[in-house]
Short mmCIF file of C-alpha atoms and ligand atoms in Angstrom, two decimals:
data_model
loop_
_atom_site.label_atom_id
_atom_site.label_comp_id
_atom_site.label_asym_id
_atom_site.label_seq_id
_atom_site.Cartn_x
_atom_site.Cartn_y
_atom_site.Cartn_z
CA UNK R 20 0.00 0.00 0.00
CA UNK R 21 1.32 3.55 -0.94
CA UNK R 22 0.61 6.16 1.23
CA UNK R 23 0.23 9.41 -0.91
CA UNK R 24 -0.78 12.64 -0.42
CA UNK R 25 -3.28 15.00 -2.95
CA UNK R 26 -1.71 17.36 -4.97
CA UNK R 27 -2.53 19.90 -7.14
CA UNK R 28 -0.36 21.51 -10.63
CA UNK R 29 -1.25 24.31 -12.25
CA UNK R 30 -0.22 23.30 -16.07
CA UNK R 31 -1.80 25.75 -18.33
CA UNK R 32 -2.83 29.05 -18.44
CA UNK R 33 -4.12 31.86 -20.39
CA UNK R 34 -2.25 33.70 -23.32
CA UNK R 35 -2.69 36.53 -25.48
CA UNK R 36 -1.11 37.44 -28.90
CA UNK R 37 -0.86 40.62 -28.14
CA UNK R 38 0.00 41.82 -31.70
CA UNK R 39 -3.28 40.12 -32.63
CA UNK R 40 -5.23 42.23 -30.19
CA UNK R 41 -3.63 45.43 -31.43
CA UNK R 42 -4.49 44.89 -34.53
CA UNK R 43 -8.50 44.60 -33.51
CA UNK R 44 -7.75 47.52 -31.08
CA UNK R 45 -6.72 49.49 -33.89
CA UNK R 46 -9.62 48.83 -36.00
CA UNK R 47 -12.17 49.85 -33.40
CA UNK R 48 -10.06 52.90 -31.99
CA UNK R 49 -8.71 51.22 -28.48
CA UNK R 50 -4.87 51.76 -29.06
CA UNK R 51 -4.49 53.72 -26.01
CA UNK R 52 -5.83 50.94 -23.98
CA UNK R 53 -3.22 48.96 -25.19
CA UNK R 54 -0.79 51.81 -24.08
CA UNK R 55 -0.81 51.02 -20.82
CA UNK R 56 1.37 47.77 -21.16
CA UNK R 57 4.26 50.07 -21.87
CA UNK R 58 3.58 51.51 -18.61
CA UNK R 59 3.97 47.85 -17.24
CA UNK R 60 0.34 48.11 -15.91
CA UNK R 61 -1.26 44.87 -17.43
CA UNK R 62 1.06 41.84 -16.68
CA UNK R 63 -1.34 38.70 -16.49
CA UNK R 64 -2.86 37.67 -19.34
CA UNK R 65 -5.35 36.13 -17.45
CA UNK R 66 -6.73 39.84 -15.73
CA UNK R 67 -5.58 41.34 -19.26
CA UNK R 68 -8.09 39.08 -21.73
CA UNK R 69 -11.09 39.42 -18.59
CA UNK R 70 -10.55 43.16 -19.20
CA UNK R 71 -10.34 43.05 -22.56
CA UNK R 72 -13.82 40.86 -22.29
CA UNK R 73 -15.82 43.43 -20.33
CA UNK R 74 -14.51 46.41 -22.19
CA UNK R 75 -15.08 44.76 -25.56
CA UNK R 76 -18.79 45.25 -24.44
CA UNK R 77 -18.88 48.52 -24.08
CA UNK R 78 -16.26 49.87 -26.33
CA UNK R 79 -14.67 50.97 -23.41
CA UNK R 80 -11.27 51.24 -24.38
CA UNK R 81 -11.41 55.36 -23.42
CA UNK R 82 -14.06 57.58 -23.13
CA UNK R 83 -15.54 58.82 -26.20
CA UNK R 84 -15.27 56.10 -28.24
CA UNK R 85 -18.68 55.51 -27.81
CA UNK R 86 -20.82 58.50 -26.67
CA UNK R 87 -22.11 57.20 -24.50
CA UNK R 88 -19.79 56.32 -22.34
CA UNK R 89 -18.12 59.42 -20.87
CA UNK R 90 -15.34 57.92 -18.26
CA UNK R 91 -13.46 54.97 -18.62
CA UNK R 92 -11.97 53.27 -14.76
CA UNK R 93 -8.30 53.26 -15.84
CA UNK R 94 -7.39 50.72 -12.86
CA UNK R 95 -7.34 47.34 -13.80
CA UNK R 96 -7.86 46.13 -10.44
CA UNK R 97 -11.18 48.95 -10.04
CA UNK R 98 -12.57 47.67 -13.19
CA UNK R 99 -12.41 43.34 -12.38
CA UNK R 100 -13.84 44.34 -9.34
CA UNK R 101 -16.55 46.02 -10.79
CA UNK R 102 -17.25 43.06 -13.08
CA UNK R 103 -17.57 41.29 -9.78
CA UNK R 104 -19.78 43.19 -8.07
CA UNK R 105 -22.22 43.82 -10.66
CA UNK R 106 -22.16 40.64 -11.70
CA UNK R 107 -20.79 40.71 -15.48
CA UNK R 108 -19.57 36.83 -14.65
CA UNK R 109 -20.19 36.10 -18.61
CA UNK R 110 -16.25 38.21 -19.35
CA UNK R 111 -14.80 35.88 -16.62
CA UNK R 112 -15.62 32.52 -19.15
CA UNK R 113 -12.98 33.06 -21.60
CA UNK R 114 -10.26 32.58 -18.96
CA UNK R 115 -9.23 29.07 -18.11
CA UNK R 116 -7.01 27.45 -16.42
CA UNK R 117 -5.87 23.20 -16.62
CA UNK R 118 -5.31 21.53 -13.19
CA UNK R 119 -3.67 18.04 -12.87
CA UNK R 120 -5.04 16.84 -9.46
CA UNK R 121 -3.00 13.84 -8.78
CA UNK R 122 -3.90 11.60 -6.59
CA UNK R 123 -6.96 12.23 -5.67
CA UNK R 124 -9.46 9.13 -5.02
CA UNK R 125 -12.51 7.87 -6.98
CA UNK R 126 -14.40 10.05 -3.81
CA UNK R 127 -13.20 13.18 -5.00
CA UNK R 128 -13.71 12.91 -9.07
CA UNK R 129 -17.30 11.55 -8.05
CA UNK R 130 -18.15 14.93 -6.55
CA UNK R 131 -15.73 17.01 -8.88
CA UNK R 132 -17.50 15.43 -11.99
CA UNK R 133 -20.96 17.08 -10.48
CA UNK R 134 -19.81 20.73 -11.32
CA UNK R 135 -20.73 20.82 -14.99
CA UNK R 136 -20.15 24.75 -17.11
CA UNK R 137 -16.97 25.36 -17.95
CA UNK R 138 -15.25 22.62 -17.67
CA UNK R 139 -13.00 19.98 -19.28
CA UNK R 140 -12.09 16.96 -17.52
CA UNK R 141 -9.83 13.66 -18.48
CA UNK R 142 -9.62 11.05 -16.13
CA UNK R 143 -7.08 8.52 -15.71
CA UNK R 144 -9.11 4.95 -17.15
CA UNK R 145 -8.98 2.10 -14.78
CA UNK R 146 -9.70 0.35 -17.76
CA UNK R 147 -6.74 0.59 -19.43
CA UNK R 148 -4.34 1.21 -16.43
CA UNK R 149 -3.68 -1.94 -14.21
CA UNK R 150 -3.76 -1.09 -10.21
CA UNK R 151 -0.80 -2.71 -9.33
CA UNK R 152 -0.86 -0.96 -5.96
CA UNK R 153 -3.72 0.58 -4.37
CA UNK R 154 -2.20 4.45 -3.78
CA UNK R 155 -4.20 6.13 -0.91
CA UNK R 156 -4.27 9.08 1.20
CA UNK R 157 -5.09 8.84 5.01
CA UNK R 158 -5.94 12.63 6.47
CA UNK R 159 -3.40 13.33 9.41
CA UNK R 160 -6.28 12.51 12.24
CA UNK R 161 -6.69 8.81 10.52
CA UNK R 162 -2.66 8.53 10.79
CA UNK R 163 -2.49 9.08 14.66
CA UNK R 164 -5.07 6.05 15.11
CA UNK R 165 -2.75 3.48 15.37
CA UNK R 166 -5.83 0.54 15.58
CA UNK R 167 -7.02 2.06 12.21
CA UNK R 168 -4.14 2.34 10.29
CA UNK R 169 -3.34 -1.10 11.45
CA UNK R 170 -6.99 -2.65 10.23
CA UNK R 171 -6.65 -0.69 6.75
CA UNK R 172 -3.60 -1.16 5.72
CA UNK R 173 -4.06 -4.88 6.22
CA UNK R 174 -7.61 -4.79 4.05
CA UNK R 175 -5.83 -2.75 1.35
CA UNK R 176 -2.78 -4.65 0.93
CA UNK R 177 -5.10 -8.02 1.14
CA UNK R 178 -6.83 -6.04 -2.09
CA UNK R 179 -3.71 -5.15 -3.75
CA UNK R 180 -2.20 -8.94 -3.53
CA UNK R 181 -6.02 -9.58 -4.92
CA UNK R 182 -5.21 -7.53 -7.89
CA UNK R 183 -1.71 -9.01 -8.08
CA UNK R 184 -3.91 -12.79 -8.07
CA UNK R 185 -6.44 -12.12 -10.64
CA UNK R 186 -3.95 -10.08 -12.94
CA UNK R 187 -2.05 -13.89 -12.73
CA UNK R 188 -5.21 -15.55 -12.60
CA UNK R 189 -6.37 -14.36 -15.68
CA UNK R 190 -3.11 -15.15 -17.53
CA UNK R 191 -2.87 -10.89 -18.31
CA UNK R 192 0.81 -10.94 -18.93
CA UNK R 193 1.03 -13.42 -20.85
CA UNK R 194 2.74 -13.69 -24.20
CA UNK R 195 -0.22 -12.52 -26.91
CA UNK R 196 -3.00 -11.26 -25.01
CA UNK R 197 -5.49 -9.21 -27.11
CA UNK R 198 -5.33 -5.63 -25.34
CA UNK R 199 -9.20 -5.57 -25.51
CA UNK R 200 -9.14 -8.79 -23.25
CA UNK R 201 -6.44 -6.83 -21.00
CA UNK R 202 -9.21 -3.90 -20.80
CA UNK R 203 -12.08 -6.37 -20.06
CA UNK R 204 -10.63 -7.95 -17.14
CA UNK R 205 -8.52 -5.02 -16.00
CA UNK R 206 -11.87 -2.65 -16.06
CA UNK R 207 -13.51 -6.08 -14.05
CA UNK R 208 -10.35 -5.77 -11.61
CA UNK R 209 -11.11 -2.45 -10.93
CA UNK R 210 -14.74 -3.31 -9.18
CA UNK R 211 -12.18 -4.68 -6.50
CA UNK R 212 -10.24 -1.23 -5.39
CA UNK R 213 -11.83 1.10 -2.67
CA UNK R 214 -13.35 4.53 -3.32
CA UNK R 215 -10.38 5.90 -1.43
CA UNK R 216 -8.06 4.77 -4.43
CA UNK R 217 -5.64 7.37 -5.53
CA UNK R 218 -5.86 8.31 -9.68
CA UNK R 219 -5.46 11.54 -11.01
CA UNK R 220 -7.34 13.67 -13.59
CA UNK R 221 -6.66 16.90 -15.29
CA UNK R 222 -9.31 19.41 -15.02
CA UNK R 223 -9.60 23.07 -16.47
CA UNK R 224 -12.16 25.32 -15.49
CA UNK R 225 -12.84 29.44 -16.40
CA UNK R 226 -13.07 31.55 -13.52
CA UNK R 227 -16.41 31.99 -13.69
CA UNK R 228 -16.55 28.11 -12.44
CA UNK R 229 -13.68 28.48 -10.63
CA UNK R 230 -15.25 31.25 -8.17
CA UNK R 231 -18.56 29.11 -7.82
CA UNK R 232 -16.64 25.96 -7.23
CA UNK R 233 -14.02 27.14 -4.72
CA UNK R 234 -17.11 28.62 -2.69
CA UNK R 235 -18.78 25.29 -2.53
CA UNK R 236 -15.93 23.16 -1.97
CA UNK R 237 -14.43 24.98 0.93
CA UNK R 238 -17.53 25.23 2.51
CA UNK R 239 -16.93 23.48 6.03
CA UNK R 240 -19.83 20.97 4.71
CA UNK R 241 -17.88 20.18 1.92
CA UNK R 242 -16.02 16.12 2.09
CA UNK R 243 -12.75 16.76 3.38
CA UNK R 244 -10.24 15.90 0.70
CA UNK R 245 -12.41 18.31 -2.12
CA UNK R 246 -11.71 20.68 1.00
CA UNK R 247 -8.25 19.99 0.84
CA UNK R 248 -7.71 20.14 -3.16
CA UNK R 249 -10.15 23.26 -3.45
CA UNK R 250 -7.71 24.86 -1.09
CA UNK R 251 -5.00 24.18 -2.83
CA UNK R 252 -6.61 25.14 -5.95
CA UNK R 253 -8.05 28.47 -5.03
CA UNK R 254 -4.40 29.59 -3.30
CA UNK R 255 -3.13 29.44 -7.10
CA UNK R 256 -5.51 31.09 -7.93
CA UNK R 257 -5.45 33.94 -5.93
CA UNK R 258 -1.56 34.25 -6.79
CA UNK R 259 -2.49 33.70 -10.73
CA UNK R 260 -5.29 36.46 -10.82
CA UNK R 261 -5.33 38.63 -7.16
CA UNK R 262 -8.02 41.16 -8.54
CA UNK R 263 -10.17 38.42 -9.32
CA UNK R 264 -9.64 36.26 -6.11
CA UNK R 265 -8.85 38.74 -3.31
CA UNK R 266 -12.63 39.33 -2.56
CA UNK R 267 -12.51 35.98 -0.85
CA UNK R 268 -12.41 36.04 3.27
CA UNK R 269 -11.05 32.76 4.01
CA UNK R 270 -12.36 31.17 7.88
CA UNK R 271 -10.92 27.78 8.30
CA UNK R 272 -10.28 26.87 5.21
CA UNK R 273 -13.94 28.23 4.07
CA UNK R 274 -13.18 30.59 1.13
CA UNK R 275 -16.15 32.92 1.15
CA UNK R 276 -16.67 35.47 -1.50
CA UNK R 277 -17.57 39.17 -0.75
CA UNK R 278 -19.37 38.59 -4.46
CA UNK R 279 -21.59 35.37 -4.74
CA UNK R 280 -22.56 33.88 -8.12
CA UNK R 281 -21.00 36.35 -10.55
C1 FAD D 308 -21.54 20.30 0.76
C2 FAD D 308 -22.14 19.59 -0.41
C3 FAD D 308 -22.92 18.46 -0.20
C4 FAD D 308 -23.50 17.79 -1.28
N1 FAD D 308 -24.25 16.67 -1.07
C5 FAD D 308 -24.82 16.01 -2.10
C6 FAD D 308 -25.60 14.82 -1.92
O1 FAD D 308 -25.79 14.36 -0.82
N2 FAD D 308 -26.12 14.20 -3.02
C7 FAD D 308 -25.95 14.69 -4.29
O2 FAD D 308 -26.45 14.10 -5.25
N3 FAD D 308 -25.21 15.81 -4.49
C8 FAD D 308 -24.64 16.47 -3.45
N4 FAD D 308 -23.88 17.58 -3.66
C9 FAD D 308 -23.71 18.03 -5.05
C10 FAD D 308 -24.60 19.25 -5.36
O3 FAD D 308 -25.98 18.93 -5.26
C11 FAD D 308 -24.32 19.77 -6.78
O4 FAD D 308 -24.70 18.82 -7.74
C12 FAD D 308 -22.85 20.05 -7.00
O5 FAD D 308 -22.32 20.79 -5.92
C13 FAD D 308 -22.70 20.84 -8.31
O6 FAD D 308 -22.94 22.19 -8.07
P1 FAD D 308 -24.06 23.06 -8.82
O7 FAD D 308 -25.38 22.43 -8.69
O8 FAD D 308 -23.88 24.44 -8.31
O9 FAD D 308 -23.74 22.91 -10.33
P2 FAD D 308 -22.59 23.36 -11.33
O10 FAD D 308 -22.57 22.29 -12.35
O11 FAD D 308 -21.32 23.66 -10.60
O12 FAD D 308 -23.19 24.64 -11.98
C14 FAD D 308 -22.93 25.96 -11.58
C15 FAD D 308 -24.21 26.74 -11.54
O13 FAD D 308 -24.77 26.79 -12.85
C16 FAD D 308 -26.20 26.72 -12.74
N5 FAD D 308 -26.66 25.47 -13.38
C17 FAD D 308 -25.88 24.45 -13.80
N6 FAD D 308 -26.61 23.49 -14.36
C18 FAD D 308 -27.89 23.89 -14.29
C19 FAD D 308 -29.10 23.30 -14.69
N7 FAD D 308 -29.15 22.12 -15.28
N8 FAD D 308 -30.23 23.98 -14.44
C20 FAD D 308 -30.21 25.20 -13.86
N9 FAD D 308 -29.07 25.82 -13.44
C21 FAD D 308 -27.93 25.16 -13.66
C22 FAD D 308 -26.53 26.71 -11.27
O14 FAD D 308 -26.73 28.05 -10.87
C23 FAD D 308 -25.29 26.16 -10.65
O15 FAD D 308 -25.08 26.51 -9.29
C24 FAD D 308 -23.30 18.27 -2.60
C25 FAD D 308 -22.50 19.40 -2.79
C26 FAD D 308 -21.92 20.05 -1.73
C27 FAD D 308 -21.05 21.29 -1.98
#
């Protein structure tokens, strides 16, 4: 049995080809928008294409432009905000960002797989990939009870050498076995691992879904290892896009939005 811990990778982000977006801006009148990166104002991509979202809307790129709009908020940090607060959450789709949560059990993509706009998700198959092991995480209060970590390590390792006897049993390394027999009886195999077992996924989400889904699973109701990952998650977050995550009051581990639902 291999004792592993959740863990969370940031592995893709927003970017912008920023020529590309000059070229629009130049069309439509917004170069001095763009003006501002010389100034060294607009360094995440991530804030930059939101802002570019919401102002896109309006034509907001300084005032005039359209006549009806006579001032422009100049700070990026005043304008996200005000897409939070009045609720604009539509701008915040176009950014996403792609999450490998590794190890993380069969509990955790159960719930994760209920949170359905905007986002992508690719599980590791436990039909293709043998469980040679049974990887699992025990929280740090399960760890200090020495009966219980005695009782479960013995049931999981009595599972793993059950993988290890049907995986012989049914002859799956043997010379010229048809992969789709391998997937068969490996995907039959896999009826025999706990919940708790430890697999990975890669998930990407906009910020739109990432606000709503860091909210609910923080929330001190939420199962405790979501708690954990969501944690994890939203601390990137907060360091990847700060004028879109700093609204957030955080109470043991509860990350609670000043803005709900944008
Ligand atoms: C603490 C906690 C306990 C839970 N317990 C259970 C449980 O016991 N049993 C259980 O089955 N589930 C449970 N869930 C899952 C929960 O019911 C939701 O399915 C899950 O949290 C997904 O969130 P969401 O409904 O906000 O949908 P998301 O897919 O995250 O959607 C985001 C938002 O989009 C809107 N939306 C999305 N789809 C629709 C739609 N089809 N119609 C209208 N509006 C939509 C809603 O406003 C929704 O909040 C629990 C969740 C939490 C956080």
């Amino acid at each position: 049995m291999k004792s592993v811990q959740p863990e969370v990778f940031l592995v893709a982000r927003p970017e912008i080809d920023y020529d590309q977006l000059a070229a629009y801006l130049s069309e439509v009148g917004g170069e001095k928008w763009l003006e501002k990166l010389d100034r060294g104002d607009l360094d995440s991509d991530a804030l930059n294409l939101a802002e570019f979202a919401g102002r896109l809307c309006y034509r907001s790129w300084e005032p005039g432009l359209n006549p009806n709009v006579v001032r422009v908020r100049t700070d990026q940090d005043k304008y996200l905000q005000n897409i939070l607060a009045s609720a604009h959450g539509s701008v915040l789709e176009h950014v996403s960002f792609s999450f490998v949560l590794h190890n993380v059990s069969r509990v955790f993509s159960h719930e994760v797989v209920r949170h359905r706009p905007g986002v992508a998700i690719s599980q590791e198959s436990l039909r293709f990939v043998r469980l040679a092991d049974i990887p699992f995480w025990f929280p740090d209060w399960a760890l200090a009870d020495a009966e219980l970590m005695k009782r479960s390590t013995a049931l999981l390792e009595q599972m793993e050498e059950f993988q290890r006897w049907m995986a012989g049993h049914f002859g799956l390394d043997e010379e010229g076995v048809p992969f789709h027999e391998k997937k068969h009886k490996t995907s039959f195999m896999r009826r025999f691992a706990p919940d708790g077992v430890a697999t990975g996924l890669l998930w990407t989400a906009n910020i739109r879904t990432l606000r709503h889904t860091i909210e609910a699973r923080t929330d001190p109701g939420a199962e405790e290892e979501i708690r954990l990952v969501f944690g994890k998650i939203a601390e990137l977050m907060r360091a990847e896009a700060p004028a879109l995550f700093s609204d957030y009051e955080i109470t043991d581990g509860a990350w609670i939005p000043k803005w709900r639902k944008v």
